[in-house]
XYZ file of N, CA and C in Angstrom:
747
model
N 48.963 -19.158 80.112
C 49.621 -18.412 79.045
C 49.337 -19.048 77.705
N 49.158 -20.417 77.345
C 49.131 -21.021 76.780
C 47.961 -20.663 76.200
N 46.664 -20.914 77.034
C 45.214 -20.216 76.493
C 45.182 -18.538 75.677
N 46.053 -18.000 76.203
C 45.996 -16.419 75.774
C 46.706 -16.545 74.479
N 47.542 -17.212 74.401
C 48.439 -17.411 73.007
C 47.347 -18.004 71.922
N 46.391 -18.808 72.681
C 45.705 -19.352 71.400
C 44.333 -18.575 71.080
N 44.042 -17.757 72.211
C 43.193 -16.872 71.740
C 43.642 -15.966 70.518
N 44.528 -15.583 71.088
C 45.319 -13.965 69.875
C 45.485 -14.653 68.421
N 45.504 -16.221 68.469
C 46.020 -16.084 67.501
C 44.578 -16.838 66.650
N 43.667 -17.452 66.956
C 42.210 -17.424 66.537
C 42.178 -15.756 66.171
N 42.254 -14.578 67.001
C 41.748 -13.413 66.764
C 42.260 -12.824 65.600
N 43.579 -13.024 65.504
C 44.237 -12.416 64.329
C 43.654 -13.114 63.006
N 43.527 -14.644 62.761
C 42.549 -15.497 61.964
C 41.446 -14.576 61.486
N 40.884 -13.976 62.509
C 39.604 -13.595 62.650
C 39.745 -12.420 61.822
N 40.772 -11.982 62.337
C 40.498 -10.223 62.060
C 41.667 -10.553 59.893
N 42.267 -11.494 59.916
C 43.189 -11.398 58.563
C 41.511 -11.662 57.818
N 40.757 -13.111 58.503
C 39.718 -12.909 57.331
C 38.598 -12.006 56.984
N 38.435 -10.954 57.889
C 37.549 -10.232 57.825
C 38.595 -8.322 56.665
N 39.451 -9.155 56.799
C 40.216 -8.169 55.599
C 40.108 -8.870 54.435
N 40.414 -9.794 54.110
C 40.388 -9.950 53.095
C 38.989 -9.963 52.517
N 38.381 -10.504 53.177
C 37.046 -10.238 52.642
C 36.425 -8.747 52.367
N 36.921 -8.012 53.275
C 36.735 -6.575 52.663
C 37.288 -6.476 51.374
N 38.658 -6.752 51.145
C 39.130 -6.778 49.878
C 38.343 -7.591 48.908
N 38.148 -8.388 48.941
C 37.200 -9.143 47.739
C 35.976 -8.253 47.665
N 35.398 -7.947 48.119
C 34.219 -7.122 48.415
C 34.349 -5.891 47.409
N 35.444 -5.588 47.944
C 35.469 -3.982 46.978
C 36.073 -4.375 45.496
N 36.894 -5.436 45.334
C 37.222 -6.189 43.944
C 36.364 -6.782 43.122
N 35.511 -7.669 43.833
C 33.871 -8.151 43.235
C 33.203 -6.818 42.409
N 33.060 -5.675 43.084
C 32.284 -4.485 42.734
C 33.155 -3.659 41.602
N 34.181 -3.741 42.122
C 34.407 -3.323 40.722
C 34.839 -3.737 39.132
N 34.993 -5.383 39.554
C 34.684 -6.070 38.943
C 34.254 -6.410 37.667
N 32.295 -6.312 38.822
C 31.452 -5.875 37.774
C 30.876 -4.681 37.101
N 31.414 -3.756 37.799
C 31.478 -2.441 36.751
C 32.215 -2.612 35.393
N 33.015 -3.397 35.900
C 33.802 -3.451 34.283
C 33.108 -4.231 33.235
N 32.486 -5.051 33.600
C 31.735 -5.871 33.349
C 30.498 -4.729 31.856
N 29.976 -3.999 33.213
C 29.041 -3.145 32.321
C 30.096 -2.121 31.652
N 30.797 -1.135 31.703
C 31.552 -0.526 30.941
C 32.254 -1.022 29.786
N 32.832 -2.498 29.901
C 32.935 -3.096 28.703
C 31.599 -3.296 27.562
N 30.347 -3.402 28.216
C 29.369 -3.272 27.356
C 29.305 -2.333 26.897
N 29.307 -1.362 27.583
C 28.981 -0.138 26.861
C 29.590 0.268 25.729
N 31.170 0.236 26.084
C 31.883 0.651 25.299
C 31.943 -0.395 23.637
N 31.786 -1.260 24.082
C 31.043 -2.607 23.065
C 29.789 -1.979 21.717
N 29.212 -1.630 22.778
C 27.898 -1.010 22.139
C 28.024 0.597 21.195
N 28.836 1.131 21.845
C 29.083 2.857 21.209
C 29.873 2.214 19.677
N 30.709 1.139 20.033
C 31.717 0.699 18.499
C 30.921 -0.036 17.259
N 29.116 -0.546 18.160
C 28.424 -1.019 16.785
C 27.633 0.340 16.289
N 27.940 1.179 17.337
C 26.786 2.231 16.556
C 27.597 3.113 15.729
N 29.102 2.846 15.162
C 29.760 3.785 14.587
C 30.427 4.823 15.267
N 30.542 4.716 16.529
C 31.065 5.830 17.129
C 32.574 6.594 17.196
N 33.366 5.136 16.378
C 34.490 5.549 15.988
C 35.036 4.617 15.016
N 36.188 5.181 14.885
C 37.024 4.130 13.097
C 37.837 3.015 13.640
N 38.620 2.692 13.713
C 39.161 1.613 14.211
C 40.676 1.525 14.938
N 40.525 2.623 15.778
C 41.646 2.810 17.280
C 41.270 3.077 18.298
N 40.595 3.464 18.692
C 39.785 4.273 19.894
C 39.487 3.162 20.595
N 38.274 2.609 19.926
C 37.786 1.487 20.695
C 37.917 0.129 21.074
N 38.724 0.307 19.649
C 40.131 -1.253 19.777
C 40.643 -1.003 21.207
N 41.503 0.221 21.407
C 42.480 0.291 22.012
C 41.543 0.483 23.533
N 40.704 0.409 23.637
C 39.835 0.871 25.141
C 39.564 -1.201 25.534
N 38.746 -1.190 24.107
C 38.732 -3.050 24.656
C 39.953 -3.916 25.107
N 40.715 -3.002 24.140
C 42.520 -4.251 24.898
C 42.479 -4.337 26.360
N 42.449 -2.309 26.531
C 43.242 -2.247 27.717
C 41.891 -2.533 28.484
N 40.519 -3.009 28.269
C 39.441 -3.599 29.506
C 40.226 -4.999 28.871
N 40.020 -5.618 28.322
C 40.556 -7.210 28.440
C 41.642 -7.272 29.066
N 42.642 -6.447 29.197
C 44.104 -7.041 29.951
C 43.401 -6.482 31.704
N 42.670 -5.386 32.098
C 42.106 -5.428 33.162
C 41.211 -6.492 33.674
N 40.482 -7.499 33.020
C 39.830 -7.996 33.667
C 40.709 -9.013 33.610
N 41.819 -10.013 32.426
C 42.283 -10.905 33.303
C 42.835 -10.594 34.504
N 44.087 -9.080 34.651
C 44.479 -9.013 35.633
C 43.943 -8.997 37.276
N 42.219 -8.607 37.140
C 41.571 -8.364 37.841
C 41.081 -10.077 38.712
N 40.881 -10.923 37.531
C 40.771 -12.144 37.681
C 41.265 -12.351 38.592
N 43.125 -12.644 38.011
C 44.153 -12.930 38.830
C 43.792 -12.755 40.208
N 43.620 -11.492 40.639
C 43.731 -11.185 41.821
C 42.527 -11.430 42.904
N 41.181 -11.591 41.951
C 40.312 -11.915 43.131
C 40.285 -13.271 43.096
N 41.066 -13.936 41.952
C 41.459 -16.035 42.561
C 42.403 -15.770 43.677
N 43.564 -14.954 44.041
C 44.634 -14.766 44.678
C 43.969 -14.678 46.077
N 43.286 -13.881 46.315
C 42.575 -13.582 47.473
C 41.277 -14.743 47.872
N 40.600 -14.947 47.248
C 39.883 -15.952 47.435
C 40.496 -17.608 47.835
N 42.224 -17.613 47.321
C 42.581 -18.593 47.955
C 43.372 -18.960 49.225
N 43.703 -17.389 49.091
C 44.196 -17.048 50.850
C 43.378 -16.831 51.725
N 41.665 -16.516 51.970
C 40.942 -16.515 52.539
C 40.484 -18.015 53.171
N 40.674 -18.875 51.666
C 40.317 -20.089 51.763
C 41.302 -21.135 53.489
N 42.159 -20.736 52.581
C 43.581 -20.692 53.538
C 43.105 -20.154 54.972
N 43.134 -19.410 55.068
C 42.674 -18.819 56.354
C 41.602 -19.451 57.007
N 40.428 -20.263 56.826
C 39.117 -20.558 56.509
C 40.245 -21.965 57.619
N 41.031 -22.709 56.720
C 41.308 -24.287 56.930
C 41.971 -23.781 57.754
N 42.735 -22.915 58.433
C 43.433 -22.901 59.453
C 42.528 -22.791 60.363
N 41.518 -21.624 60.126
C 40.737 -22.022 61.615
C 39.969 -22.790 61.680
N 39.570 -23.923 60.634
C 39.336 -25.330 61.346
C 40.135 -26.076 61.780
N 41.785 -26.029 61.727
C 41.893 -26.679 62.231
C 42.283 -26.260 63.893
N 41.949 -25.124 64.155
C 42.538 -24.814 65.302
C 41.098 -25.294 66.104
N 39.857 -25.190 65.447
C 38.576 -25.602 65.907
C 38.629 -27.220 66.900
N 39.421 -27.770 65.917
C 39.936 -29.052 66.695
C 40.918 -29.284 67.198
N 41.447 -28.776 67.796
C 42.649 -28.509 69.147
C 41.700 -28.933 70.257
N 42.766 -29.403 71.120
C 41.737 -29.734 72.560
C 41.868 -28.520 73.215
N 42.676 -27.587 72.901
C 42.451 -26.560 73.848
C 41.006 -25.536 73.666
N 40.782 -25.775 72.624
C 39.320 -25.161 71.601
C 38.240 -25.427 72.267
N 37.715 -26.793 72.645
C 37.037 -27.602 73.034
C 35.920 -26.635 73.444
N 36.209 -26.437 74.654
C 35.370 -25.213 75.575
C 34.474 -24.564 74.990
N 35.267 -23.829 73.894
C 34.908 -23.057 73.124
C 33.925 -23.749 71.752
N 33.822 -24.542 71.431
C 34.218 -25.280 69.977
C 32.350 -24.700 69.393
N 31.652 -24.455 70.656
C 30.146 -24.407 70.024
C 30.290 -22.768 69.046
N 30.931 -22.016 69.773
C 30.907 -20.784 69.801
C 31.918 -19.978 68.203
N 32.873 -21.187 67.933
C 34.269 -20.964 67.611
C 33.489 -21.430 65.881
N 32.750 -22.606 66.240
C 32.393 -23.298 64.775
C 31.137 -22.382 64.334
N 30.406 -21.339 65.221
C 29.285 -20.665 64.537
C 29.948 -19.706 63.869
N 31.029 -18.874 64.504
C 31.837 -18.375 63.496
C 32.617 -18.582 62.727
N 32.997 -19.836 62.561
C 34.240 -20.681 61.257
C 32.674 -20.653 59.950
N 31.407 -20.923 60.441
C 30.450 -21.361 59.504
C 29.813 -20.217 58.631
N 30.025 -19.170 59.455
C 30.123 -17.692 58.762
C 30.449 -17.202 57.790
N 31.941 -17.538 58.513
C 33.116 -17.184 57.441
C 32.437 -17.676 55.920
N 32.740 -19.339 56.290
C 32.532 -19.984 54.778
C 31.283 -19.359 54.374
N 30.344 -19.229 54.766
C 29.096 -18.825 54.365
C 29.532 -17.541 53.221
N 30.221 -16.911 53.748
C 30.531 -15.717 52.993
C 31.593 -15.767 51.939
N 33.172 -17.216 51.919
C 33.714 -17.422 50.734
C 32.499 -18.050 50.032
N 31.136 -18.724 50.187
C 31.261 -19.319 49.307
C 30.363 -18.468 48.433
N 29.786 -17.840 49.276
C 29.192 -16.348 48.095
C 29.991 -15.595 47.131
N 31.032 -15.075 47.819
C 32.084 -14.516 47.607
C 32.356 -15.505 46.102
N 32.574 -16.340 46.035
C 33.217 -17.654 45.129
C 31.865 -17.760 43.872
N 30.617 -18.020 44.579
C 29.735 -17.855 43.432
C 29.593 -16.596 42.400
N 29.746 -15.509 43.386
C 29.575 -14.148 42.645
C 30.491 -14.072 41.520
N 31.695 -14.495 41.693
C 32.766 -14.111 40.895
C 33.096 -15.211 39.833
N 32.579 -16.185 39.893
C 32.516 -17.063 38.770
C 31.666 -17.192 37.942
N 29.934 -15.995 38.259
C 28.664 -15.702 37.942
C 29.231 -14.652 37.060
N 29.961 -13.730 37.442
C 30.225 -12.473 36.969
C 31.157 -12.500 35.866
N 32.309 -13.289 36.498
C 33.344 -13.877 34.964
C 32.425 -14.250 33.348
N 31.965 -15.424 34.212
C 31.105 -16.155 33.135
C 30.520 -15.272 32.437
N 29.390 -14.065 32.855
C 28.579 -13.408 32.360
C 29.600 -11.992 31.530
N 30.890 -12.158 31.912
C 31.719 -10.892 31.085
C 31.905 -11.921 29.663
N 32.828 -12.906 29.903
C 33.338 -13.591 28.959
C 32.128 -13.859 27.869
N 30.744 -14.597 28.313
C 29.647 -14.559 27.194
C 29.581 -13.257 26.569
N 29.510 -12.288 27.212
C 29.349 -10.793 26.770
C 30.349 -10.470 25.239
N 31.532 -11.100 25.985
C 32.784 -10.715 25.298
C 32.568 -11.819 24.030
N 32.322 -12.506 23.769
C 32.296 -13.812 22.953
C 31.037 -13.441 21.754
N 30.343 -12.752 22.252
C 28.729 -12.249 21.386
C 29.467 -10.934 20.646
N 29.798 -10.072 21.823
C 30.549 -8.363 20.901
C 31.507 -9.135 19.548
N 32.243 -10.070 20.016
C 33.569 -10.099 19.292
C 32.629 -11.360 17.735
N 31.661 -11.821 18.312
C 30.974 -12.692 17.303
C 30.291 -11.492 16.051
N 29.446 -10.458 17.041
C 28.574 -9.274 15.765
C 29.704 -8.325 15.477
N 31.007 -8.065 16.159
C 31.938 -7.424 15.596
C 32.153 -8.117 14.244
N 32.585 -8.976 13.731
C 32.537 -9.742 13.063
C 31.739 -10.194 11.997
N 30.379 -10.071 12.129
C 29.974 -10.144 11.337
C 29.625 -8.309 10.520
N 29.576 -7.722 11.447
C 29.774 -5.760 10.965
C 30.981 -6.150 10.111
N 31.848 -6.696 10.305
C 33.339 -6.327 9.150
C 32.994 -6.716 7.939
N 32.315 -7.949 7.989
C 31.803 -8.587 6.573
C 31.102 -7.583 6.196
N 30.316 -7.341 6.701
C 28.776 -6.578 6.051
C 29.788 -5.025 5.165
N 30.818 -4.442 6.076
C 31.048 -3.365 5.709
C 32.082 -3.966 3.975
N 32.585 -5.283 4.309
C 33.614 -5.270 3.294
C 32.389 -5.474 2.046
N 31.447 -6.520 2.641
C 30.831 -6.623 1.166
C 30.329 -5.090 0.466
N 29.771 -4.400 1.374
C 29.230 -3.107 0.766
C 29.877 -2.299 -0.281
N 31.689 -1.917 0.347
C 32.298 -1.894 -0.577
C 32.771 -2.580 -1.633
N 32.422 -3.495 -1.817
C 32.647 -4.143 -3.346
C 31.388 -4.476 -4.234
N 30.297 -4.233 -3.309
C 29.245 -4.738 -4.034
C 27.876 -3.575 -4.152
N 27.893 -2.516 -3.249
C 27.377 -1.573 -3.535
C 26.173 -1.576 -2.948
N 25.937 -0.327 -2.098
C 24.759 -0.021 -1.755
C 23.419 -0.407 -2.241
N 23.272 -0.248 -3.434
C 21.625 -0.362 -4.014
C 22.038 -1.786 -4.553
N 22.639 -2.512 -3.809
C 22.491 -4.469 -4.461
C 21.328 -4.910 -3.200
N 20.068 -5.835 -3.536
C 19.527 -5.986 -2.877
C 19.370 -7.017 -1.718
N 20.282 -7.940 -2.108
C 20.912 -8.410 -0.952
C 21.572 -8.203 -0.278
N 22.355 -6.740 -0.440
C 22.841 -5.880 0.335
C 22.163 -5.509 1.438
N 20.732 -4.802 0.937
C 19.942 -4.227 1.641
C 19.458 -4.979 2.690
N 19.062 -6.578 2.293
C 18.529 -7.406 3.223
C 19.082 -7.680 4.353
N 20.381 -7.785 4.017
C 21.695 -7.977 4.780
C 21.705 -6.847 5.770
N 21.670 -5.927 5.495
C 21.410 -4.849 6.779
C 20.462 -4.458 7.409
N 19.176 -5.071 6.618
C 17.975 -4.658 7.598
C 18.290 -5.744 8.690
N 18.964 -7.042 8.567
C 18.622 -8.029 9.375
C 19.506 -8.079 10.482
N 20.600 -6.972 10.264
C 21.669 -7.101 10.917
C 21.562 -5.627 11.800
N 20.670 -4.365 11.329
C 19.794 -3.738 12.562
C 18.762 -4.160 13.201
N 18.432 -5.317 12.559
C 17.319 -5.927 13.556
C 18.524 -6.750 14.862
N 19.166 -7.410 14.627
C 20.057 -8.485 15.049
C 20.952 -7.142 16.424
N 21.106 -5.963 16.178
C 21.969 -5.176 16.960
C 20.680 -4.176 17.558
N 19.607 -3.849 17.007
C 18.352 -3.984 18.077
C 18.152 -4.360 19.409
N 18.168 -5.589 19.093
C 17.834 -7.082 19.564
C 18.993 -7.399 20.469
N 20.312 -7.072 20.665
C 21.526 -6.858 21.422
C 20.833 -5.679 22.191
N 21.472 -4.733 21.749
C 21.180 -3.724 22.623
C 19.825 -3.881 23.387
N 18.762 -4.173 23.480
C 17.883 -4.261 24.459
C 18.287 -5.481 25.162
N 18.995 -6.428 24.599
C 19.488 -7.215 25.964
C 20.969 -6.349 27.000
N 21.721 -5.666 26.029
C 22.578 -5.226 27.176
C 21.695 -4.444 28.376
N 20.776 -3.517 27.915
C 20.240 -2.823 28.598
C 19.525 -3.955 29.949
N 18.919 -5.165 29.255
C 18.037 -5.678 30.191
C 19.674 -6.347 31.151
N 21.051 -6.348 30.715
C 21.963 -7.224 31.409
C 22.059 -6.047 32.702
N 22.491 -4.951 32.357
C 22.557 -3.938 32.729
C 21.818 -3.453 33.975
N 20.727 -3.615 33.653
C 19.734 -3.484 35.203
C 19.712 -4.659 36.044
N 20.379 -5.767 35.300
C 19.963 -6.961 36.702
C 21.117 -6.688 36.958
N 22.419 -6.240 36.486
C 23.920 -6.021 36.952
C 23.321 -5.184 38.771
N 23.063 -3.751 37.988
C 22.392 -2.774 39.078
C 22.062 -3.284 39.814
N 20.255 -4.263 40.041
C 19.835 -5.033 41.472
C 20.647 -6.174 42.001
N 21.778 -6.181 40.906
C 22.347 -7.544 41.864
C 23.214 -6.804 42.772
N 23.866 -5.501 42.377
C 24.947 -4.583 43.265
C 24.301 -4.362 44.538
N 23.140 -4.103 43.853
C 22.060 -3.751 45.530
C 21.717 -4.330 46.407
N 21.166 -5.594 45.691
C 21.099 -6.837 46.857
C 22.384 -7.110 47.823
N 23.866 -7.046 46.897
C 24.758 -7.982 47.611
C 24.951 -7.157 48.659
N 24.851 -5.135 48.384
C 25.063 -4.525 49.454
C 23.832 -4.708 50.630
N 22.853 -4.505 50.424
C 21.827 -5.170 51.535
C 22.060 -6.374 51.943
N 22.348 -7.287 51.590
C 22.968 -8.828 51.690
C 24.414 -8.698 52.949
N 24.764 -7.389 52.536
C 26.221 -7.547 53.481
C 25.454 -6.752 55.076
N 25.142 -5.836 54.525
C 23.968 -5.411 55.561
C 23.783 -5.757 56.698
N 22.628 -7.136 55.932
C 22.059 -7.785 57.094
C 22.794 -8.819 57.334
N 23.700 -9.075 56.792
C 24.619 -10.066 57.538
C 24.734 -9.511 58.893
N 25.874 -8.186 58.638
C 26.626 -7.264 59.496
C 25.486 -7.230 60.884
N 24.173 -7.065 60.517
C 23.084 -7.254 61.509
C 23.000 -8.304 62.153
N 23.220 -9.075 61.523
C 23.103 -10.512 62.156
C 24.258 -11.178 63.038
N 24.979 -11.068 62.509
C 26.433 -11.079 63.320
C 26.279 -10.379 64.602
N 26.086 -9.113 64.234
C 25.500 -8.347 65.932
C 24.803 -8.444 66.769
N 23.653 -9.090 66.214
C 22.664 -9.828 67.117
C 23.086 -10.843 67.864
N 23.628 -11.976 66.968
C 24.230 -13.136 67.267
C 25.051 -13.191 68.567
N 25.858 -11.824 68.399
C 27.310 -11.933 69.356
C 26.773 -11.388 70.347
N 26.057 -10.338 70.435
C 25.290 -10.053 71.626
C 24.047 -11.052 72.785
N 23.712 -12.046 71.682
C 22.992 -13.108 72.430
C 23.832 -13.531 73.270
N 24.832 -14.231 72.318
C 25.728 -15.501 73.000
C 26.618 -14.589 74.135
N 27.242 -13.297 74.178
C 27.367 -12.465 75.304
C 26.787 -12.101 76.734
N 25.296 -12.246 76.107
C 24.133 -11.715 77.390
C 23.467 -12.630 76.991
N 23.365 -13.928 78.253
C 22.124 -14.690 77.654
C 20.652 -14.920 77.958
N 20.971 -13.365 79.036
C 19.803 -13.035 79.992
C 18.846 -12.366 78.730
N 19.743 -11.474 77.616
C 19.189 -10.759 76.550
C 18.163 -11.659 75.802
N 19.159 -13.491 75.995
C 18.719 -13.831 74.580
C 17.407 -14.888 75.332
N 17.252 -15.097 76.255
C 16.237 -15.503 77.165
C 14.614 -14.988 77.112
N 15.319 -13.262 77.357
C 14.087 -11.990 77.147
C 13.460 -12.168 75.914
N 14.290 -12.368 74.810
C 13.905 -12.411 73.557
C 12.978 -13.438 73.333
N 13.493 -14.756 73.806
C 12.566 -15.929 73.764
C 11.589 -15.935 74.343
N 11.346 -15.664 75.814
C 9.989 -15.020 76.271
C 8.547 -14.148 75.191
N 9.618 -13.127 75.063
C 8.715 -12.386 74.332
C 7.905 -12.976 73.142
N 8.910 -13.987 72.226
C 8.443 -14.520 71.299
C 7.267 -15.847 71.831
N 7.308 -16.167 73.003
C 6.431 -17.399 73.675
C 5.314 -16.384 73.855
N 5.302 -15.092 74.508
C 4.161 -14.536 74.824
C 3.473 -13.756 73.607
N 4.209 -13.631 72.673
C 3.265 -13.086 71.205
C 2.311 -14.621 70.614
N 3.398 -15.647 70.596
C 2.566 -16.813 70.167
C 1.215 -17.239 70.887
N 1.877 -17.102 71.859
C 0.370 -17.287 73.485
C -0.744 -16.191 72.946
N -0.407 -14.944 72.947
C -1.421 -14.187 72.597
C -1.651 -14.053 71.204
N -1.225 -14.440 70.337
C -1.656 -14.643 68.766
C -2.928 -16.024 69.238
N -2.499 -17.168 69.915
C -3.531 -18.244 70.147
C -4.945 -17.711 70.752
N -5.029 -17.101 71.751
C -5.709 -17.024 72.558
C -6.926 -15.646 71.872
N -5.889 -14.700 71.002
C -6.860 -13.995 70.668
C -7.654 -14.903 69.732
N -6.597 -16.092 68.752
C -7.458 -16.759 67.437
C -8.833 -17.643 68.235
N -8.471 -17.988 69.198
C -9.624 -18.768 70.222
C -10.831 -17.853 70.050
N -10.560 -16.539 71.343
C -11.587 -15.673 70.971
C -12.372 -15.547 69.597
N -11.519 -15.280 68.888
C -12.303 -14.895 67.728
C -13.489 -15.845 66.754
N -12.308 -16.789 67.059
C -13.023 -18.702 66.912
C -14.532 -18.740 67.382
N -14.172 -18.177 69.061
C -15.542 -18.147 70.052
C -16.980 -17.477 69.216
N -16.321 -16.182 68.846
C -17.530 -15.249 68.884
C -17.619 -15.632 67.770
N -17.242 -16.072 66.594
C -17.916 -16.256 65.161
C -18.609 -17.490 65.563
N -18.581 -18.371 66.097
C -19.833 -19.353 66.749
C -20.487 -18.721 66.885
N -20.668 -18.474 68.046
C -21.456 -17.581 68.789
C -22.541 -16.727 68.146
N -21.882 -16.221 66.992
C -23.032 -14.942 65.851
C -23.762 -16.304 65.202
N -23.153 -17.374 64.313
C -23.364 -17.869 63.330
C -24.951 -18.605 64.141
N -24.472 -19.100 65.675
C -25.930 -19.404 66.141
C -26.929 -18.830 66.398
N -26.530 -17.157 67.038
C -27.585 -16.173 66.930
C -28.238 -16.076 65.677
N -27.596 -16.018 64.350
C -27.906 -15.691 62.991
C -28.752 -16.898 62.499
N -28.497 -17.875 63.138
C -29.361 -18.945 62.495
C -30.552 -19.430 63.625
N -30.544 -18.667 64.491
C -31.675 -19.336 65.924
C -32.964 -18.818 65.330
């Protein structure tokens, strides 16, 4: 009875971290959508797209979303963590033992996946907050530019200089949001192919260690491709002798 109690409760381990990690998963992603929508919306306010409420009031309410968003994928990431140290330590129970080869390929998983999980989201922070730190830097310098204009007048020619350098300077932004923008995109893609072939791998895995007659077959097969990858390179070895002496007799 004792064994069945400690199975269920490894399983439940099993099955709380494979939720939460769903949850981080779908929090990561949207995340970084906000990530790019804050650009955007960043970008429509240098091109004039509105006076000064609209887009104020859209950046507040993305800044109070992403700390709150923060909050919550540290919250989860430290209860996973949590979860993570409990089933090591159940890894070292003597009742585990038996198990312990089988028990630690999946404890190594897990982490494998907080610690992605953990890079992504401190990659992604980082890369909002720089974002946010540059908008709020050329916001800033647009206020100057607009106050001097009004006091100093269009046709002053350091006026003029002043704004050619400062559409060069928001140019020069905007083709980097754009270039942030598409690696945002292939990174969404990768992590979903990334979860993918995990999910593949995991299946493979559990099915070996299940059937090990399966995972035997497999090894065979891979001994007899190597055998016949050799044996054809021999041949081939053979007969290019073989010509090079005809060709030169």
């Amino acid at each position: 009875m004792a064994g069945v109690g400690s199975s269920n409760y490894w399983e439940d381990l099993r099955k709380h971290a494979r939720q939460l990690e769903n949850e981080l998963d779908l929090k990561l992603v949207s995340f970084s959508k906000l990530c790019t929508s804050y650009t955007t919306s960043r970008d429509g306010l240098r091109r004039g797209d509105s006076s000064d409420t609209t887009p104020l009031l859209n950046n507040s309410s993305q800044d109070r979303m992403f700390d709150t968003m923060s909050v919550e994928i540290e919250q989860l990431l430290a209860k996973l963590t949590g979860v993570n140290d409990k089933m090591a330590e159940y890894t070292s129970t003597p009742g585990a033992s038996s198990l312990n080869a089988a028990l630690m390929h999946t404890l190594q998983r897990h982490r494998d996946i907080l610690q992605d999980y953990t890079h992504e989201f401190h990659k992604t922070k980082g890369n909002f907050l720089a974002i946010r730190e540059r908008e709020d830097l050329l916001g800033s310098v647009r206020k100057d530019i607009e106050t001097y204009k009004s006091g100093s007048g269009v046709n002053n020619r350091r006026t003029e200089l002043f704004l050619k350098e400062h559409e060069h300077l928001r140019n020069s932004d905007r083709l980097m949001d754009d270039t942030i923008s598409i690696a945002m995109a292939t990174k969404e893609n990768m992590t979903s192919q990334r979860g993918f072939l995990k999910s593949i791998q995991g299946k493979v895995n559990t099915l070996a260690n299940r059937f090990p007659a399966i995972n035997n077959l497999i090894q065979r097969v891979n001994l007899r491709k190597r055998r016949d990858s050799l044996i054809l390179g021999g041949v081939i070895g053979i007969c290019t002798v073989l010509l090079l002496l005809y060709a030169f007799h």
